[in-house]
């Protein structure tokens, strides 16, 4: 049957608008996000009723100081692994723990979890935390830090920096990553979800490479806050994260005399001239012995005269007078005004008369008395 459009003779015109999403097309964000409260179904005996074909086993060594603790918690280890149909043996003579599968074991991955359990117990992780490895959502990571730093003192300082004062740095890292972290000897044991273990490994290795853990803790705190916002979940977070620049304070001192390497040439260097070659070039080779001796004596005399003149000059230096510095003439201060000398003299006379207590003498009377005396002499 022909459709209604064909019957009418009109074809549907193509439009520039995008077609609507069908029922099967879903956003990528919806596919990537896991719904809340969802958990994967546990592996049961019904999934593998026939069991395993081959027996597999793992063994690990433990240090001597760990022996007492393992003796105490060994019944609990046997009970937790016995529920999963796995045999365990503790050899105190060799100092090893072994785990084996049995005919009743149905989960093929449980032996790997049992191997991780005995590894954690050997690395001083308490049994209460190590048992969590048997859960499906929990994994472990043993980070080797002994070979990162060569200097032992520097290694101890950086390891202590990871722990922090009274374990505060380690506690902050555990809260942000939801992992249990144990620093023991040359290894760091971490236990928790996969995403948290990735962050723990990054922080531990960067701390041992002389990057302070507080920088990574700060970025983890910002990421934790950004993850709460559903709009920013699918966006890049680089604009929010801090960029810490490295500062090399102790720079290597450059040498005063820098040696410049010469350009490489395939040809060998020119052979230095011998004494015979030099004599041939100057013509001395063809002279007689008497002439050669005379020439040497002349050269010695020239050198002696030069040495004598130098000595004489050094001796004469003591008799050469030093150069005197030019005397700077002091400029007299300009007089503001002419001083009246007669007025100052009169003031001094008056002051003297007052001190002696004599009555003031008129200058006119003095002059008349002096004139009378002259007349009488005459």
PDB file of C-alpha atoms in Angstrom, residues 73-333:
ATOM      1  CA  UNK A  73      44.976 -14.591  65.574  1.00  0.00           C
ATOM      2  CA  UNK A  74      45.571 -17.873  63.702  1.00  0.00           C
ATOM      3  CA  UNK A  75      42.268 -19.531  64.773  1.00  0.00           C
ATOM      4  CA  UNK A  76      40.382 -16.506  63.374  1.00  0.00           C
ATOM      5  CA  UNK A  77      42.315 -16.744  60.085  1.00  0.00           C
ATOM      6  CA  UNK A  78      41.487 -20.454  59.758  1.00  0.00           C
ATOM      7  CA  UNK A  79      37.822 -19.798  60.466  1.00  0.00           C
ATOM      8  CA  UNK A  80      37.481 -16.931  57.931  1.00  0.00           C
ATOM      9  CA  UNK A  81      39.258 -18.890  55.169  1.00  0.00           C
ATOM     10  CA  UNK A  82      37.603 -22.193  56.113  1.00  0.00           C
ATOM     11  CA  UNK A  83      34.204 -20.681  55.275  1.00  0.00           C
ATOM     12  CA  UNK A  84      35.526 -20.170  51.737  1.00  0.00           C
ATOM     13  CA  UNK A  85      36.876 -23.777  51.573  1.00  0.00           C
ATOM     14  CA  UNK A  86      40.569 -22.860  51.705  1.00  0.00           C
ATOM     15  CA  UNK A  87      43.196 -24.655  53.814  1.00  0.00           C
ATOM     16  CA  UNK A  88      45.857 -22.661  55.657  1.00  0.00           C
ATOM     17  CA  UNK A  89      49.089 -23.792  57.293  1.00  0.00           C
ATOM     18  CA  UNK A  90      51.399 -21.835  59.611  1.00  0.00           C
ATOM     19  CA  UNK A  91      55.034 -23.027  59.671  1.00  0.00           C
ATOM     20  CA  UNK A  92      56.852 -21.392  62.593  1.00  0.00           C
ATOM     21  CA  UNK A  93      60.139 -23.195  61.886  1.00  0.00           C
ATOM     22  CA  UNK A  94      60.536 -21.813  58.341  1.00  0.00           C
ATOM     23  CA  UNK A  95      58.511 -18.678  59.128  1.00  0.00           C
ATOM     24  CA  UNK A  96      55.974 -19.064  56.308  1.00  0.00           C
ATOM     25  CA  UNK A  97      52.194 -19.122  55.729  1.00  0.00           C
ATOM     26  CA  UNK A  98      50.639 -21.250  52.970  1.00  0.00           C
ATOM     27  CA  UNK A  99      47.103 -21.187  51.520  1.00  0.00           C
ATOM     28  CA  UNK A 100      45.635 -23.962  49.288  1.00  0.00           C
ATOM     29  CA  UNK A 101      42.394 -24.623  47.473  1.00  0.00           C
ATOM     30  CA  UNK A 102      40.345 -27.777  48.177  1.00  0.00           C
ATOM     31  CA  UNK A 103      37.911 -29.907  46.209  1.00  0.00           C
ATOM     32  CA  UNK A 104      35.023 -27.962  47.724  1.00  0.00           C
ATOM     33  CA  UNK A 105      36.349 -24.564  46.548  1.00  0.00           C
ATOM     34  CA  UNK A 106      34.027 -23.155  43.872  1.00  0.00           C
ATOM     35  CA  UNK A 107      35.229 -19.512  43.565  1.00  0.00           C
ATOM     36  CA  UNK A 108      38.382 -19.390  41.387  1.00  0.00           C
ATOM     37  CA  UNK A 109      39.324 -15.842  42.519  1.00  0.00           C
ATOM     38  CA  UNK A 110      39.130 -16.487  46.254  1.00  0.00           C
ATOM     39  CA  UNK A 111      42.623 -18.018  46.328  1.00  0.00           C
ATOM     40  CA  UNK A 112      44.068 -14.670  45.156  1.00  0.00           C
ATOM     41  CA  UNK A 113      42.219 -12.884  47.945  1.00  0.00           C
ATOM     42  CA  UNK A 114      43.615 -15.438  50.441  1.00  0.00           C
ATOM     43  CA  UNK A 115      47.109 -14.737  49.069  1.00  0.00           C
ATOM     44  CA  UNK A 116      46.615 -10.987  49.647  1.00  0.00           C
ATOM     45  CA  UNK A 117      45.362 -11.716  53.176  1.00  0.00           C
ATOM     46  CA  UNK A 118      48.531 -13.565  54.225  1.00  0.00           C
ATOM     47  CA  UNK A 119      50.677 -10.850  52.576  1.00  0.00           C
ATOM     48  CA  UNK A 120      48.961  -8.151  54.618  1.00  0.00           C
ATOM     49  CA  UNK A 121      49.315 -10.148  57.835  1.00  0.00           C
ATOM     50  CA  UNK A 122      53.046 -10.534  57.152  1.00  0.00           C
ATOM     51  CA  UNK A 123      53.339  -6.738  56.607  1.00  0.00           C
ATOM     52  CA  UNK A 124      52.026  -5.921  60.149  1.00  0.00           C
ATOM     53  CA  UNK A 125      48.436  -5.157  59.118  1.00  0.00           C
ATOM     54  CA  UNK A 126      46.059  -6.132  61.965  1.00  0.00           C
ATOM     55  CA  UNK A 127      43.688  -9.050  61.334  1.00  0.00           C
ATOM     56  CA  UNK A 128      40.543  -6.872  61.754  1.00  0.00           C
ATOM     57  CA  UNK A 129      41.595  -4.787  58.732  1.00  0.00           C
ATOM     58  CA  UNK A 130      43.200  -7.587  56.680  1.00  0.00           C
ATOM     59  CA  UNK A 131      39.986  -9.695  56.681  1.00  0.00           C
ATOM     60  CA  UNK A 132      38.250  -6.981  54.631  1.00  0.00           C
ATOM     61  CA  UNK A 133      40.245  -8.141  51.583  1.00  0.00           C
ATOM     62  CA  UNK A 134      37.869 -11.110  51.291  1.00  0.00           C
ATOM     63  CA  UNK A 135      35.057  -8.699  50.357  1.00  0.00           C
ATOM     64  CA  UNK A 136      34.328  -8.058  46.665  1.00  0.00           C
ATOM     65  CA  UNK A 137      34.646  -4.243  46.696  1.00  0.00           C
ATOM     66  CA  UNK A 138      37.970  -4.175  48.585  1.00  0.00           C
ATOM     67  CA  UNK A 139      41.469  -4.520  47.123  1.00  0.00           C
ATOM     68  CA  UNK A 140      44.987  -4.073  48.458  1.00  0.00           C
ATOM     69  CA  UNK A 141      48.262  -2.565  47.265  1.00  0.00           C
ATOM     70  CA  UNK A 142      51.734  -3.032  48.769  1.00  0.00           C
ATOM     71  CA  UNK A 143      53.953  -0.101  47.729  1.00  0.00           C
ATOM     72  CA  UNK A 144      57.738  -0.593  47.937  1.00  0.00           C
ATOM     73  CA  UNK A 145      59.470   2.639  49.028  1.00  0.00           C
ATOM     74  CA  UNK A 146      62.874   1.283  50.075  1.00  0.00           C
ATOM     75  CA  UNK A 147      64.530   1.722  46.680  1.00  0.00           C
ATOM     76  CA  UNK A 148      63.183   5.217  45.892  1.00  0.00           C
ATOM     77  CA  UNK A 149      65.734   7.058  48.099  1.00  0.00           C
ATOM     78  CA  UNK A 150      69.355   5.920  48.461  1.00  0.00           C
ATOM     79  CA  UNK A 151      70.339   7.943  51.525  1.00  0.00           C
ATOM     80  CA  UNK A 152      69.036   6.234  54.683  1.00  0.00           C
ATOM     81  CA  UNK A 153      68.636   9.405  56.769  1.00  0.00           C
ATOM     82  CA  UNK A 154      66.711  11.120  53.972  1.00  0.00           C
ATOM     83  CA  UNK A 155      64.519   8.031  53.572  1.00  0.00           C
ATOM     84  CA  UNK A 156      63.598   8.021  57.291  1.00  0.00           C
ATOM     85  CA  UNK A 157      62.739  11.749  57.217  1.00  0.00           C
ATOM     86  CA  UNK A 158      60.489  11.419  54.182  1.00  0.00           C
ATOM     87  CA  UNK A 159      58.766   8.347  55.592  1.00  0.00           C
ATOM     88  CA  UNK A 160      58.095  10.261  58.825  1.00  0.00           C
ATOM     89  CA  UNK A 161      56.744  13.158  56.734  1.00  0.00           C
ATOM     90  CA  UNK A 162      54.216  10.737  55.215  1.00  0.00           C
ATOM     91  CA  UNK A 163      53.045   9.675  58.689  1.00  0.00           C
ATOM     92  CA  UNK A 164      52.954  13.246  60.032  1.00  0.00           C
ATOM     93  CA  UNK A 165      52.919  14.490  63.637  1.00  0.00           C
ATOM     94  CA  UNK A 166      51.048  11.888  65.727  1.00  0.00           C
ATOM     95  CA  UNK A 167      49.867  10.217  62.480  1.00  0.00           C
ATOM     96  CA  UNK A 168      47.749  13.221  61.421  1.00  0.00           C
ATOM     97  CA  UNK A 169      48.843  13.201  57.740  1.00  0.00           C
ATOM     98  CA  UNK A 170      48.184   9.481  57.409  1.00  0.00           C
ATOM     99  CA  UNK A 171      44.766   9.862  59.049  1.00  0.00           C
ATOM    100  CA  UNK A 172      43.804  12.667  56.638  1.00  0.00           C
ATOM    101  CA  UNK A 173      44.845  10.490  53.689  1.00  0.00           C
ATOM    102  CA  UNK A 174      42.741   7.603  54.996  1.00  0.00           C
ATOM    103  CA  UNK A 175      39.653   9.815  55.374  1.00  0.00           C
ATOM    104  CA  UNK A 176      39.958  11.266  51.857  1.00  0.00           C
ATOM    105  CA  UNK A 177      40.618   7.932  50.074  1.00  0.00           C
ATOM    106  CA  UNK A 178      38.487   5.607  52.286  1.00  0.00           C
ATOM    107  CA  UNK A 179      41.517   3.319  52.578  1.00  0.00           C
ATOM    108  CA  UNK A 180      43.463   1.825  55.474  1.00  0.00           C
ATOM    109  CA  UNK A 181      47.183   2.717  55.173  1.00  0.00           C
ATOM    110  CA  UNK A 182      49.962   1.026  57.157  1.00  0.00           C
ATOM    111  CA  UNK A 183      53.584   2.217  56.957  1.00  0.00           C
ATOM    112  CA  UNK A 184      55.991  -0.523  58.040  1.00  0.00           C
ATOM    113  CA  UNK A 185      59.699  -0.775  57.211  1.00  0.00           C
ATOM    114  CA  UNK A 186      60.382  -0.412  53.495  1.00  0.00           C
ATOM    115  CA  UNK A 187      56.752  -0.891  52.374  1.00  0.00           C
ATOM    116  CA  UNK A 188      53.388   0.874  52.625  1.00  0.00           C
ATOM    117  CA  UNK A 189      50.329  -1.401  52.735  1.00  0.00           C
ATOM    118  CA  UNK A 190      47.000   0.073  51.573  1.00  0.00           C
ATOM    119  CA  UNK A 191      43.570  -1.543  51.761  1.00  0.00           C
ATOM    120  CA  UNK A 192      40.368  -0.126  50.283  1.00  0.00           C
ATOM    121  CA  UNK A 193      38.489   0.636  47.029  1.00  0.00           C
ATOM    122  CA  UNK A 194      40.336   0.711  43.701  1.00  0.00           C
ATOM    123  CA  UNK A 195      39.980   4.458  43.175  1.00  0.00           C
ATOM    124  CA  UNK A 196      41.335   5.215  46.639  1.00  0.00           C
ATOM    125  CA  UNK A 197      44.313   2.869  46.181  1.00  0.00           C
ATOM    126  CA  UNK A 198      45.325   4.748  43.034  1.00  0.00           C
ATOM    127  CA  UNK A 199      45.415   8.048  44.949  1.00  0.00           C
ATOM    128  CA  UNK A 200      47.312   6.490  47.880  1.00  0.00           C
ATOM    129  CA  UNK A 201      50.037   5.141  45.575  1.00  0.00           C
ATOM    130  CA  UNK A 202      50.424   8.540  43.911  1.00  0.00           C
ATOM    131  CA  UNK A 203      50.722  10.387  47.243  1.00  0.00           C
ATOM    132  CA  UNK A 204      53.198   7.885  48.725  1.00  0.00           C
ATOM    133  CA  UNK A 205      55.554   7.854  45.725  1.00  0.00           C
ATOM    134  CA  UNK A 206      55.501  11.657  45.357  1.00  0.00           C
ATOM    135  CA  UNK A 207      56.244  12.051  49.077  1.00  0.00           C
ATOM    136  CA  UNK A 208      59.302   9.845  48.717  1.00  0.00           C
ATOM    137  CA  UNK A 209      60.345  12.033  45.746  1.00  0.00           C
ATOM    138  CA  UNK A 210      60.407  15.100  48.042  1.00  0.00           C
ATOM    139  CA  UNK A 211      56.915  16.488  47.314  1.00  0.00           C
ATOM    140  CA  UNK A 212      55.095  17.305  50.547  1.00  0.00           C
ATOM    141  CA  UNK A 213      51.880  15.265  51.041  1.00  0.00           C
ATOM    142  CA  UNK A 214      49.910  18.372  52.070  1.00  0.00           C
ATOM    143  CA  UNK A 215      49.750  19.489  48.406  1.00  0.00           C
ATOM    144  CA  UNK A 216      48.163  16.214  47.287  1.00  0.00           C
ATOM    145  CA  UNK A 217      45.811  16.217  50.296  1.00  0.00           C
ATOM    146  CA  UNK A 218      44.655  19.714  49.330  1.00  0.00           C
ATOM    147  CA  UNK A 219      43.859  18.606  45.755  1.00  0.00           C
ATOM    148  CA  UNK A 220      41.990  15.541  47.065  1.00  0.00           C
ATOM    149  CA  UNK A 221      39.848  17.762  49.285  1.00  0.00           C
ATOM    150  CA  UNK A 222      38.949  19.998  46.310  1.00  0.00           C
ATOM    151  CA  UNK A 223      38.114  16.945  44.171  1.00  0.00           C
ATOM    152  CA  UNK A 224      35.871  15.578  46.910  1.00  0.00           C
ATOM    153  CA  UNK A 225      33.883  18.823  46.992  1.00  0.00           C
ATOM    154  CA  UNK A 226      33.641  19.012  43.183  1.00  0.00           C
ATOM    155  CA  UNK A 227      32.356  15.413  42.952  1.00  0.00           C
ATOM    156  CA  UNK A 228      29.299  16.402  44.994  1.00  0.00           C
ATOM    157  CA  UNK A 229      28.117  18.781  42.250  1.00  0.00           C
ATOM    158  CA  UNK A 230      26.293  16.793  39.506  1.00  0.00           C
ATOM    159  CA  UNK A 231      26.807  19.560  36.905  1.00  0.00           C
ATOM    160  CA  UNK A 232      30.607  19.461  37.245  1.00  0.00           C
ATOM    161  CA  UNK A 233      30.848  15.663  37.203  1.00  0.00           C
ATOM    162  CA  UNK A 234      31.398  15.447  33.426  1.00  0.00           C
ATOM    163  CA  UNK A 235      33.530  18.621  33.121  1.00  0.00           C
ATOM    164  CA  UNK A 236      37.267  19.202  33.406  1.00  0.00           C
ATOM    165  CA  UNK A 237      38.426  20.187  36.913  1.00  0.00           C
ATOM    166  CA  UNK A 238      41.801  21.635  35.938  1.00  0.00           C
ATOM    167  CA  UNK A 239      40.641  25.243  36.445  1.00  0.00           C
ATOM    168  CA  UNK A 240      39.713  24.499  40.075  1.00  0.00           C
ATOM    169  CA  UNK A 241      42.804  22.507  41.061  1.00  0.00           C
ATOM    170  CA  UNK A 242      45.882  24.401  42.339  1.00  0.00           C
ATOM    171  CA  UNK A 243      49.122  24.371  40.336  1.00  0.00           C
ATOM    172  CA  UNK A 244      52.112  24.035  42.649  1.00  0.00           C
ATOM    173  CA  UNK A 245      55.444  25.051  41.112  1.00  0.00           C
ATOM    174  CA  UNK A 246      58.689  23.437  42.162  1.00  0.00           C
ATOM    175  CA  UNK A 247      61.392  25.705  43.546  1.00  0.00           C
ATOM    176  CA  UNK A 248      64.976  24.482  43.480  1.00  0.00           C
ATOM    177  CA  UNK A 249      66.518  26.648  46.184  1.00  0.00           C
ATOM    178  CA  UNK A 250      69.879  24.888  46.372  1.00  0.00           C
ATOM    179  CA  UNK A 251      71.165  25.459  42.871  1.00  0.00           C
ATOM    180  CA  UNK A 252      74.491  24.016  41.835  1.00  0.00           C
ATOM    181  CA  UNK A 253      77.267  26.577  41.925  1.00  0.00           C
ATOM    182  CA  UNK A 254      78.838  27.211  38.550  1.00  0.00           C
ATOM    183  CA  UNK A 255      82.647  26.982  38.337  1.00  0.00           C
ATOM    184  CA  UNK A 256      84.651  30.187  37.894  1.00  0.00           C
ATOM    185  CA  UNK A 257      86.718  28.771  35.059  1.00  0.00           C
ATOM    186  CA  UNK A 258      84.527  27.146  32.455  1.00  0.00           C
ATOM    187  CA  UNK A 259      86.299  24.749  30.120  1.00  0.00           C
ATOM    188  CA  UNK A 260      85.041  25.072  26.560  1.00  0.00           C
ATOM    189  CA  UNK A 261      85.208  21.871  24.577  1.00  0.00           C
ATOM    190  CA  UNK A 262      86.950  22.125  21.250  1.00  0.00           C
ATOM    191  CA  UNK A 263      85.199  21.119  18.078  1.00  0.00           C
ATOM    192  CA  UNK A 264      85.780  17.543  17.022  1.00  0.00           C
ATOM    193  CA  UNK A 265      88.040  17.070  14.017  1.00  0.00           C
ATOM    194  CA  UNK A 266      88.892  13.692  12.446  1.00  0.00           C
ATOM    195  CA  UNK A 267      92.483  14.828  11.732  1.00  0.00           C
ATOM    196  CA  UNK A 268      95.157  14.371  14.421  1.00  0.00           C
ATOM    197  CA  UNK A 269      96.827  17.463  15.954  1.00  0.00           C
ATOM    198  CA  UNK A 270      99.993  18.854  14.345  1.00  0.00           C
ATOM    199  CA  UNK A 271     103.217  17.375  15.696  1.00  0.00           C
ATOM    200  CA  UNK A 272     105.234  19.876  17.799  1.00  0.00           C
ATOM    201  CA  UNK A 273     108.581  21.061  16.373  1.00  0.00           C
ATOM    202  CA  UNK A 274     111.736  19.549  17.805  1.00  0.00           C
ATOM    203  CA  UNK A 275     114.885  21.485  18.756  1.00  0.00           C
ATOM    204  CA  UNK A 276     116.599  20.464  15.506  1.00  0.00           C
ATOM    205  CA  UNK A 277     113.663  21.772  13.450  1.00  0.00           C
ATOM    206  CA  UNK A 278     113.780  25.103  15.263  1.00  0.00           C
ATOM    207  CA  UNK A 279     117.550  25.407  14.643  1.00  0.00           C
ATOM    208  CA  UNK A 280     117.103  24.582  10.977  1.00  0.00           C
ATOM    209  CA  UNK A 281     114.416  27.264  10.643  1.00  0.00           C
ATOM    210  CA  UNK A 282     116.644  29.967  12.228  1.00  0.00           C
ATOM    211  CA  UNK A 283     119.859  28.762  10.557  1.00  0.00           C
ATOM    212  CA  UNK A 284     121.688  27.974  13.812  1.00  0.00           C
ATOM    213  CA  UNK A 285     122.087  24.358  12.830  1.00  0.00           C
ATOM    214  CA  UNK A 286     124.718  25.216  10.214  1.00  0.00           C
ATOM    215  CA  UNK A 287     126.854  27.403  12.560  1.00  0.00           C
ATOM    216  CA  UNK A 288     130.107  26.205  14.145  1.00  0.00           C
ATOM    217  CA  UNK A 289     130.315  25.279  17.811  1.00  0.00           C
ATOM    218  CA  UNK A 290     132.381  28.353  18.641  1.00  0.00           C
ATOM    219  CA  UNK A 291     129.789  30.576  16.996  1.00  0.00           C
ATOM    220  CA  UNK A 292     126.976  28.838  18.875  1.00  0.00           C
ATOM    221  CA  UNK A 293     128.770  29.354  22.204  1.00  0.00           C
ATOM    222  CA  UNK A 294     129.375  33.026  21.423  1.00  0.00           C
ATOM    223  CA  UNK A 295     125.698  33.503  20.583  1.00  0.00           C
ATOM    224  CA  UNK A 296     124.598  31.845  23.836  1.00  0.00           C
ATOM    225  CA  UNK A 297     126.949  34.090  25.853  1.00  0.00           C
ATOM    226  CA  UNK A 298     125.520  37.161  24.158  1.00  0.00           C
ATOM    227  CA  UNK A 299     121.964  36.066  25.026  1.00  0.00           C
ATOM    228  CA  UNK A 300     122.988  35.487  28.671  1.00  0.00           C
ATOM    229  CA  UNK A 301     124.577  38.971  28.848  1.00  0.00           C
ATOM    230  CA  UNK A 302     121.394  40.587  27.451  1.00  0.00           C
ATOM    231  CA  UNK A 303     119.292  38.821  30.086  1.00  0.00           C
ATOM    232  CA  UNK A 304     121.685  39.909  32.858  1.00  0.00           C
ATOM    233  CA  UNK A 305     121.531  43.556  31.801  1.00  0.00           C
ATOM    234  CA  UNK A 306     117.726  43.445  31.750  1.00  0.00           C
ATOM    235  CA  UNK A 307     117.675  41.960  35.259  1.00  0.00           C
ATOM    236  CA  UNK A 308     120.104  44.631  36.555  1.00  0.00           C
ATOM    237  CA  UNK A 309     118.010  47.475  35.175  1.00  0.00           C
ATOM    238  CA  UNK A 310     114.875  46.042  36.821  1.00  0.00           C
ATOM    239  CA  UNK A 311     116.611  45.771  40.202  1.00  0.00           C
ATOM    240  CA  UNK A 312     117.960  49.315  39.923  1.00  0.00           C
ATOM    241  CA  UNK A 313     114.503  50.646  39.151  1.00  0.00           C
ATOM    242  CA  UNK A 314     113.018  48.864  42.203  1.00  0.00           C
ATOM    243  CA  UNK A 315     115.769  50.346  44.452  1.00  0.00           C
ATOM    244  CA  UNK A 316     115.241  53.880  43.094  1.00  0.00           C
ATOM    245  CA  UNK A 317     111.507  53.696  43.835  1.00  0.00           C
ATOM    246  CA  UNK A 318     112.252  54.234  47.564  1.00  0.00           C
ATOM    247  CA  UNK A 319     113.939  57.619  46.804  1.00  0.00           C
ATOM    248  CA  UNK A 320     111.150  58.992  44.636  1.00  0.00           C
ATOM    249  CA  UNK A 321     109.066  61.463  46.759  1.00  0.00           C
ATOM    250  CA  UNK A 322     105.364  60.839  46.896  1.00  0.00           C
ATOM    251  CA  UNK A 323     103.028  63.174  45.133  1.00  0.00           C
ATOM    252  CA  UNK A 324     101.601  65.825  47.465  1.00  0.00           C
ATOM    253  CA  UNK A 325      97.928  66.462  47.460  1.00  0.00           C
ATOM    254  CA  UNK A 326      96.925  69.983  46.380  1.00  0.00           C
ATOM    255  CA  UNK A 327      95.968  72.251  49.313  1.00  0.00           C
ATOM    256  CA  UNK A 328      92.387  73.343  49.204  1.00  0.00           C
ATOM    257  CA  UNK A 329      91.935  77.053  49.985  1.00  0.00           C
ATOM    258  CA  UNK A 330      89.215  77.753  52.509  1.00  0.00           C
ATOM    259  CA  UNK A 331      86.817  80.365  51.348  1.00  0.00           C
ATOM    260  CA  UNK A 332      86.084  83.105  53.882  1.00  0.00           C
ATOM    261  CA  UNK A 333      82.492  83.592  54.758  1.00  0.00           C
TER     262      UNK A 333
END
